[in-house]
Structure formats: structure tokens, C-alpha cells
């Protein structure tokens, strides 16, 4: 998922740079490089993508270029191994929009971003039921195959595949319903 955001600011480059650092560092990002008028922040890893329910911990690289009165930013959020929900996409959109507001309005959006993250995590719980249904629906025939072939691992593979398939189906349906696809 890639997003770009360009906007004007009305303070000095030094003040803008400090505001940018404060915003991302307060959200748990690490300053990876600070070269002239470019700041690069990173967070997460591909491995963490597989096990985290926190979208802000996904493998991401944020590149900020500060020109005379313009900030050009590129958000590169790696969604490998994630079934990205509509709520998670909206979380990132709000996070990016709040970045702009924090620079322009000189306000701290940490608590707002944390609240949005909590709401997103809570929303993700609704996918547990479809995962159980999909997993069970696939595990039953997988169990029959495992019984007759003696390959016990078929059950786990079938259950995981069924769970993921049904969750992905539910996410796609939600996005279609909200015209997000």
C-alpha cells in the first residue's frame, strides 16, 4: 500500500523538520536516516507482518522531503501476509491525514491515533467467527482425507486455508459493500 502526501507549511524548515520527527517518533517509528532535507522513518518487519494485529507495526518506510515551504511524503506500507480490512486502510488514511494536520495546526495527534488504533483492533475481532467457520468447514473434509491417507498434516493445512479463504471473502464483501474496491 503506497500513499503520497504533499502539502505546504508556513514555518521554517528546521521547525517543520522537528515537528515531523516528533510526530513519527511519538508513534513508535524509528528515524532510519536524516540526510539534508530528507528524513526516513521505518517500523516493523516482514516477519512481524505475519503475527501482528497492529497495523502500525507492519513493515513500513516513510520518506519525508522538506523543501522551502513544501513537505513531500511517501508512505510505503508493506501488507505482505496481511488480509487488509477496510478499517485498517482507513486507519492509515487517518494517520497520514493527522500527520499533515499536526504540522499545519501544531497539534499533537498521538492520543487520537491511539484511539483509532484501538477501534481498528477491536473491529478486527469480528473476523474471528468467519475464521472459525472457514477453518471448520475445510478441516472436516481435510480430516477425512487425512484419515484415509494417513497424512495427518492435511487437517491443519486445510483448516488454515479454509479459515484464511473465508476471512478474505468476508473482507472483500465488506469492501464491496462500502464501495472501497
PDB file of C-alpha atoms in Angstrom:
ATOM      1  CA  UNK A   1       0.000   0.000   0.000  1.00  0.00           C
ATOM      2  CA  UNK A   2       1.612   3.237  -1.097  1.00  0.00           C
ATOM      3  CA  UNK A   3       0.384   6.713  -0.350  1.00  0.00           C
ATOM      4  CA  UNK A   4       1.800  10.127  -1.190  1.00  0.00           C
ATOM      5  CA  UNK A   5       1.031  13.384   0.546  1.00  0.00           C
ATOM      6  CA  UNK A   6       2.319  16.809  -0.445  1.00  0.00           C
ATOM      7  CA  UNK A   7       1.402  19.990   1.387  1.00  0.00           C
ATOM      8  CA  UNK A   8       2.630  23.481   2.187  1.00  0.00           C
ATOM      9  CA  UNK A   9       3.732  24.659   5.611  1.00  0.00           C
ATOM     10  CA  UNK A  10       4.316  28.150   6.964  1.00  0.00           C
ATOM     11  CA  UNK A  11       7.169  27.738   9.444  1.00  0.00           C
ATOM     12  CA  UNK A  12      10.913  27.400   8.971  1.00  0.00           C
ATOM     13  CA  UNK A  13      12.368  24.180   7.553  1.00  0.00           C
ATOM     14  CA  UNK A  14      14.045  23.491  10.892  1.00  0.00           C
ATOM     15  CA  UNK A  15      10.772  23.781  12.804  1.00  0.00           C
ATOM     16  CA  UNK A  16       8.963  21.649  10.205  1.00  0.00           C
ATOM     17  CA  UNK A  17      11.697  19.019  10.438  1.00  0.00           C
ATOM     18  CA  UNK A  18      11.380  18.939  14.231  1.00  0.00           C
ATOM     19  CA  UNK A  19       7.575  18.589  14.001  1.00  0.00           C
ATOM     20  CA  UNK A  20       7.931  15.719  11.525  1.00  0.00           C
ATOM     21  CA  UNK A  21      10.373  13.924  13.831  1.00  0.00           C
ATOM     22  CA  UNK A  22       8.132  14.427  16.855  1.00  0.00           C
ATOM     23  CA  UNK A  23       5.086  13.040  15.030  1.00  0.00           C
ATOM     24  CA  UNK A  24       6.663   9.823  13.817  1.00  0.00           C
ATOM     25  CA  UNK A  25       8.871   9.153  16.849  1.00  0.00           C
ATOM     26  CA  UNK A  26       5.849   9.583  19.146  1.00  0.00           C
ATOM     27  CA  UNK A  27       4.067   6.893  17.096  1.00  0.00           C
ATOM     28  CA  UNK A  28       6.868   4.352  17.566  1.00  0.00           C
ATOM     29  CA  UNK A  29       8.689   4.801  14.260  1.00  0.00           C
ATOM     30  CA  UNK A  30      12.490   4.842  14.209  1.00  0.00           C
ATOM     31  CA  UNK A  31      14.458   7.537  12.399  1.00  0.00           C
ATOM     32  CA  UNK A  32      16.393   5.462   9.878  1.00  0.00           C
ATOM     33  CA  UNK A  33      18.211   8.301   8.114  1.00  0.00           C
ATOM     34  CA  UNK A  34      18.426  12.061   8.340  1.00  0.00           C
ATOM     35  CA  UNK A  35      20.176  13.402   5.267  1.00  0.00           C
ATOM     36  CA  UNK A  36      19.935  17.101   4.410  1.00  0.00           C
ATOM     37  CA  UNK A  37      16.260  17.742   3.666  1.00  0.00           C
ATOM     38  CA  UNK A  38      15.151  14.108   3.742  1.00  0.00           C
ATOM     39  CA  UNK A  39      14.000  12.055   6.710  1.00  0.00           C
ATOM     40  CA  UNK A  40      13.333   8.323   6.501  1.00  0.00           C
ATOM     41  CA  UNK A  41      11.370   6.534   9.219  1.00  0.00           C
ATOM     42  CA  UNK A  42      10.947   2.767   9.487  1.00  0.00           C
ATOM     43  CA  UNK A  43       8.951   0.366  11.579  1.00  0.00           C
ATOM     44  CA  UNK A  44       8.131  -3.333  11.640  1.00  0.00           C
ATOM     45  CA  UNK A  45       9.423  -6.228   9.590  1.00  0.00           C
ATOM     46  CA  UNK A  46       8.131  -8.792   7.116  1.00  0.00           C
ATOM     47  CA  UNK A  47       8.274 -11.396   9.884  1.00  0.00           C
ATOM     48  CA  UNK A  48       6.224  -9.193  12.217  1.00  0.00           C
ATOM     49  CA  UNK A  49       3.643  -8.718   9.442  1.00  0.00           C
ATOM     50  CA  UNK A  50       2.708 -12.387   9.863  1.00  0.00           C
ATOM     51  CA  UNK A  51       1.849 -12.182  13.546  1.00  0.00           C
ATOM     52  CA  UNK A  52       0.793  -8.641  14.479  1.00  0.00           C
ATOM     53  CA  UNK A  53      -2.704  -7.247  14.780  1.00  0.00           C
ATOM     54  CA  UNK A  54      -1.332  -3.702  14.981  1.00  0.00           C
ATOM     55  CA  UNK A  55      -1.282  -2.073  11.511  1.00  0.00           C
ATOM     56  CA  UNK A  56       1.278   0.479  12.735  1.00  0.00           C
ATOM     57  CA  UNK A  57       3.715  -2.404  13.331  1.00  0.00           C
ATOM     58  CA  UNK A  58       3.553  -3.577   9.732  1.00  0.00           C
ATOM     59  CA  UNK A  59       6.785  -3.261   7.773  1.00  0.00           C
ATOM     60  CA  UNK A  60       6.706   0.363   6.633  1.00  0.00           C
ATOM     61  CA  UNK A  61       9.037   3.021   5.301  1.00  0.00           C
ATOM     62  CA  UNK A  62       8.081   6.678   5.380  1.00  0.00           C
ATOM     63  CA  UNK A  63      10.180   9.112   3.377  1.00  0.00           C
ATOM     64  CA  UNK A  64       9.763  12.829   4.037  1.00  0.00           C
ATOM     65  CA  UNK A  65      11.385  15.531   1.916  1.00  0.00           C
ATOM     66  CA  UNK A  66      11.258  19.065   3.244  1.00  0.00           C
ATOM     67  CA  UNK A  67      11.667  21.784   0.631  1.00  0.00           C
ATOM     68  CA  UNK A  68      11.353  25.563   1.070  1.00  0.00           C
ATOM     69  CA  UNK A  69       7.683  25.587   2.078  1.00  0.00           C
ATOM     70  CA  UNK A  70       6.508  22.148   0.947  1.00  0.00           C
ATOM     71  CA  UNK A  71       6.620  18.715   2.523  1.00  0.00           C
ATOM     72  CA  UNK A  72       6.602  15.777   0.115  1.00  0.00           C
ATOM     73  CA  UNK A  73       5.949  12.471   1.805  1.00  0.00           C
ATOM     74  CA  UNK A  74       5.793   8.886   0.625  1.00  0.00           C
ATOM     75  CA  UNK A  75       4.278   6.159   2.778  1.00  0.00           C
ATOM     76  CA  UNK A  76       5.272   2.646   1.719  1.00  0.00           C
ATOM     77  CA  UNK A  77       3.329   0.183   3.862  1.00  0.00           C
ATOM     78  CA  UNK A  78       4.138  -3.452   3.165  1.00  0.00           C
ATOM     79  CA  UNK A  79       0.962  -5.523   3.508  1.00  0.00           C
ATOM     80  CA  UNK A  80       2.506  -8.908   2.695  1.00  0.00           C
ATOM     81  CA  UNK A  81       0.957 -11.667   4.827  1.00  0.00           C
ATOM     82  CA  UNK A  82      -1.922  -9.382   5.817  1.00  0.00           C
ATOM     83  CA  UNK A  83      -5.607  -9.530   4.943  1.00  0.00           C
ATOM     84  CA  UNK A  84      -6.059  -5.751   4.962  1.00  0.00           C
ATOM     85  CA  UNK A  85      -9.501  -4.738   6.179  1.00  0.00           C
ATOM     86  CA  UNK A  86     -11.345  -1.570   5.258  1.00  0.00           C
ATOM     87  CA  UNK A  87     -10.900  -0.313   8.822  1.00  0.00           C
ATOM     88  CA  UNK A  88      -7.116  -0.834   8.586  1.00  0.00           C
ATOM     89  CA  UNK A  89      -6.971   1.117   5.318  1.00  0.00           C
ATOM     90  CA  UNK A  90      -8.985   3.898   6.953  1.00  0.00           C
ATOM     91  CA  UNK A  91      -6.617   3.853   9.942  1.00  0.00           C
ATOM     92  CA  UNK A  92      -3.629   4.517   7.674  1.00  0.00           C
ATOM     93  CA  UNK A  93      -5.542   7.237   5.783  1.00  0.00           C
ATOM     94  CA  UNK A  94      -6.341   8.962   9.093  1.00  0.00           C
ATOM     95  CA  UNK A  95      -2.756   8.543  10.306  1.00  0.00           C
ATOM     96  CA  UNK A  96      -1.455  10.205   7.135  1.00  0.00           C
ATOM     97  CA  UNK A  97      -4.055  12.979   7.321  1.00  0.00           C
ATOM     98  CA  UNK A  98      -3.244  13.545  11.001  1.00  0.00           C
ATOM     99  CA  UNK A  99       0.428  13.897  10.050  1.00  0.00           C
ATOM    100  CA  UNK A 100      -0.457  16.836   7.810  1.00  0.00           C
ATOM    101  CA  UNK A 101      -2.722  18.361  10.471  1.00  0.00           C
ATOM    102  CA  UNK A 102      -0.033  18.010  13.145  1.00  0.00           C
ATOM    103  CA  UNK A 103       2.415  20.036  11.053  1.00  0.00           C
ATOM    104  CA  UNK A 104      -0.047  22.703   9.924  1.00  0.00           C
ATOM    105  CA  UNK A 105      -2.072  23.051  13.154  1.00  0.00           C
ATOM    106  CA  UNK A 106       0.851  22.367  15.510  1.00  0.00           C
ATOM    107  CA  UNK A 107      -1.231  19.870  17.497  1.00  0.00           C
ATOM    108  CA  UNK A 108      -0.313  16.505  18.989  1.00  0.00           C
ATOM    109  CA  UNK A 109      -2.345  13.705  17.396  1.00  0.00           C
ATOM    110  CA  UNK A 110      -0.826  10.826  19.403  1.00  0.00           C
ATOM    111  CA  UNK A 111      -3.908  10.199  21.530  1.00  0.00           C
ATOM    112  CA  UNK A 112      -6.219  10.409  18.513  1.00  0.00           C
ATOM    113  CA  UNK A 113      -4.071   7.920  16.589  1.00  0.00           C
ATOM    114  CA  UNK A 114      -4.010   5.570  19.599  1.00  0.00           C
ATOM    115  CA  UNK A 115      -7.801   5.755  19.870  1.00  0.00           C
ATOM    116  CA  UNK A 116      -8.186   4.981  16.158  1.00  0.00           C
ATOM    117  CA  UNK A 117      -5.772   2.050  16.542  1.00  0.00           C
ATOM    118  CA  UNK A 118      -7.797   0.628  19.460  1.00  0.00           C
ATOM    119  CA  UNK A 119     -11.002   0.895  17.392  1.00  0.00           C
ATOM    120  CA  UNK A 120      -9.310  -0.848  14.466  1.00  0.00           C
ATOM    121  CA  UNK A 121      -8.023  -3.699  16.624  1.00  0.00           C
ATOM    122  CA  UNK A 122     -11.486  -4.151  18.155  1.00  0.00           C
ATOM    123  CA  UNK A 123     -13.038  -4.172  14.672  1.00  0.00           C
ATOM    124  CA  UNK A 124     -10.666  -6.972  13.644  1.00  0.00           C
ATOM    125  CA  UNK A 125     -12.215  -9.271  16.256  1.00  0.00           C
ATOM    126  CA  UNK A 126     -15.309  -9.640  14.080  1.00  0.00           C
ATOM    127  CA  UNK A 127     -13.219 -11.791  11.715  1.00  0.00           C
ATOM    128  CA  UNK A 128     -12.611 -14.486  14.350  1.00  0.00           C
ATOM    129  CA  UNK A 129     -16.029 -16.073  13.764  1.00  0.00           C
ATOM    130  CA  UNK A 130     -15.588 -16.318   9.950  1.00  0.00           C
ATOM    131  CA  UNK A 131     -12.098 -17.756  10.531  1.00  0.00           C
ATOM    132  CA  UNK A 132     -13.522 -20.458  12.789  1.00  0.00           C
ATOM    133  CA  UNK A 133     -16.341 -21.256  10.350  1.00  0.00           C
ATOM    134  CA  UNK A 134     -13.988 -21.404   7.356  1.00  0.00           C
ATOM    135  CA  UNK A 135     -11.433 -23.431   9.274  1.00  0.00           C
ATOM    136  CA  UNK A 136     -14.010 -25.933  10.461  1.00  0.00           C
ATOM    137  CA  UNK A 137     -15.626 -26.204   7.026  1.00  0.00           C
ATOM    138  CA  UNK A 138     -12.272 -27.084   5.468  1.00  0.00           C
ATOM    139  CA  UNK A 139     -10.954 -29.191   8.368  1.00  0.00           C
ATOM    140  CA  UNK A 140     -13.784 -31.727   8.142  1.00  0.00           C
ATOM    141  CA  UNK A 141     -13.031 -32.853   4.576  1.00  0.00           C
ATOM    142  CA  UNK A 142      -9.319 -32.461   5.376  1.00  0.00           C
ATOM    143  CA  UNK A 143      -9.789 -34.827   8.307  1.00  0.00           C
ATOM    144  CA  UNK A 144     -11.485 -37.394   6.090  1.00  0.00           C
ATOM    145  CA  UNK A 145      -8.624 -37.214   3.593  1.00  0.00           C
ATOM    146  CA  UNK A 146      -6.079 -37.464   6.433  1.00  0.00           C
ATOM    147  CA  UNK A 147      -7.870 -40.496   7.859  1.00  0.00           C
ATOM    148  CA  UNK A 148      -7.767 -42.414   4.585  1.00  0.00           C
ATOM    149  CA  UNK A 149      -4.270 -41.348   3.524  1.00  0.00           C
ATOM    150  CA  UNK A 150      -2.550 -41.309   6.902  1.00  0.00           C
ATOM    151  CA  UNK A 151      -1.235 -37.782   6.241  1.00  0.00           C
ATOM    152  CA  UNK A 152      -2.262 -36.008   9.450  1.00  0.00           C
ATOM    153  CA  UNK A 153      -0.846 -32.642   8.415  1.00  0.00           C
ATOM    154  CA  UNK A 154      -3.595 -32.336   5.781  1.00  0.00           C
ATOM    155  CA  UNK A 155      -6.064 -31.346   8.525  1.00  0.00           C
ATOM    156  CA  UNK A 156      -4.021 -28.351   9.697  1.00  0.00           C
ATOM    157  CA  UNK A 157      -3.316 -27.190   6.153  1.00  0.00           C
ATOM    158  CA  UNK A 158      -6.984 -27.497   5.188  1.00  0.00           C
ATOM    159  CA  UNK A 159      -8.141 -25.684   8.339  1.00  0.00           C
ATOM    160  CA  UNK A 160      -5.682 -22.811   7.872  1.00  0.00           C
ATOM    161  CA  UNK A 161      -6.529 -22.492   4.193  1.00  0.00           C
ATOM    162  CA  UNK A 162     -10.257 -22.567   4.864  1.00  0.00           C
ATOM    163  CA  UNK A 163     -10.007 -20.004   7.639  1.00  0.00           C
ATOM    164  CA  UNK A 164      -7.944 -17.605   5.549  1.00  0.00           C
ATOM    165  CA  UNK A 165     -10.114 -18.046   2.466  1.00  0.00           C
ATOM    166  CA  UNK A 166     -13.323 -17.316   4.323  1.00  0.00           C
ATOM    167  CA  UNK A 167     -11.852 -14.297   6.126  1.00  0.00           C
ATOM    168  CA  UNK A 168     -10.586 -12.904   2.798  1.00  0.00           C
ATOM    169  CA  UNK A 169     -14.056 -13.450   1.340  1.00  0.00           C
ATOM    170  CA  UNK A 170     -15.643 -11.538   4.241  1.00  0.00           C
ATOM    171  CA  UNK A 171     -13.185  -8.653   3.843  1.00  0.00           C
ATOM    172  CA  UNK A 172     -13.851  -8.444   0.089  1.00  0.00           C
ATOM    173  CA  UNK A 173     -17.608  -8.411   0.727  1.00  0.00           C
ATOM    174  CA  UNK A 174     -17.225  -5.603   3.266  1.00  0.00           C
ATOM    175  CA  UNK A 175     -15.130  -3.546   0.851  1.00  0.00           C
ATOM    176  CA  UNK A 176     -17.650  -4.081  -1.969  1.00  0.00           C
ATOM    177  CA  UNK A 177     -20.487  -3.083   0.335  1.00  0.00           C
ATOM    178  CA  UNK A 178     -18.651   0.146   1.173  1.00  0.00           C
ATOM    179  CA  UNK A 179     -17.536   0.718  -2.436  1.00  0.00           C
ATOM    180  CA  UNK A 180     -13.886   0.559  -1.383  1.00  0.00           C
ATOM    181  CA  UNK A 181     -12.829  -1.764  -4.201  1.00  0.00           C
TER     182      UNK A 181
END
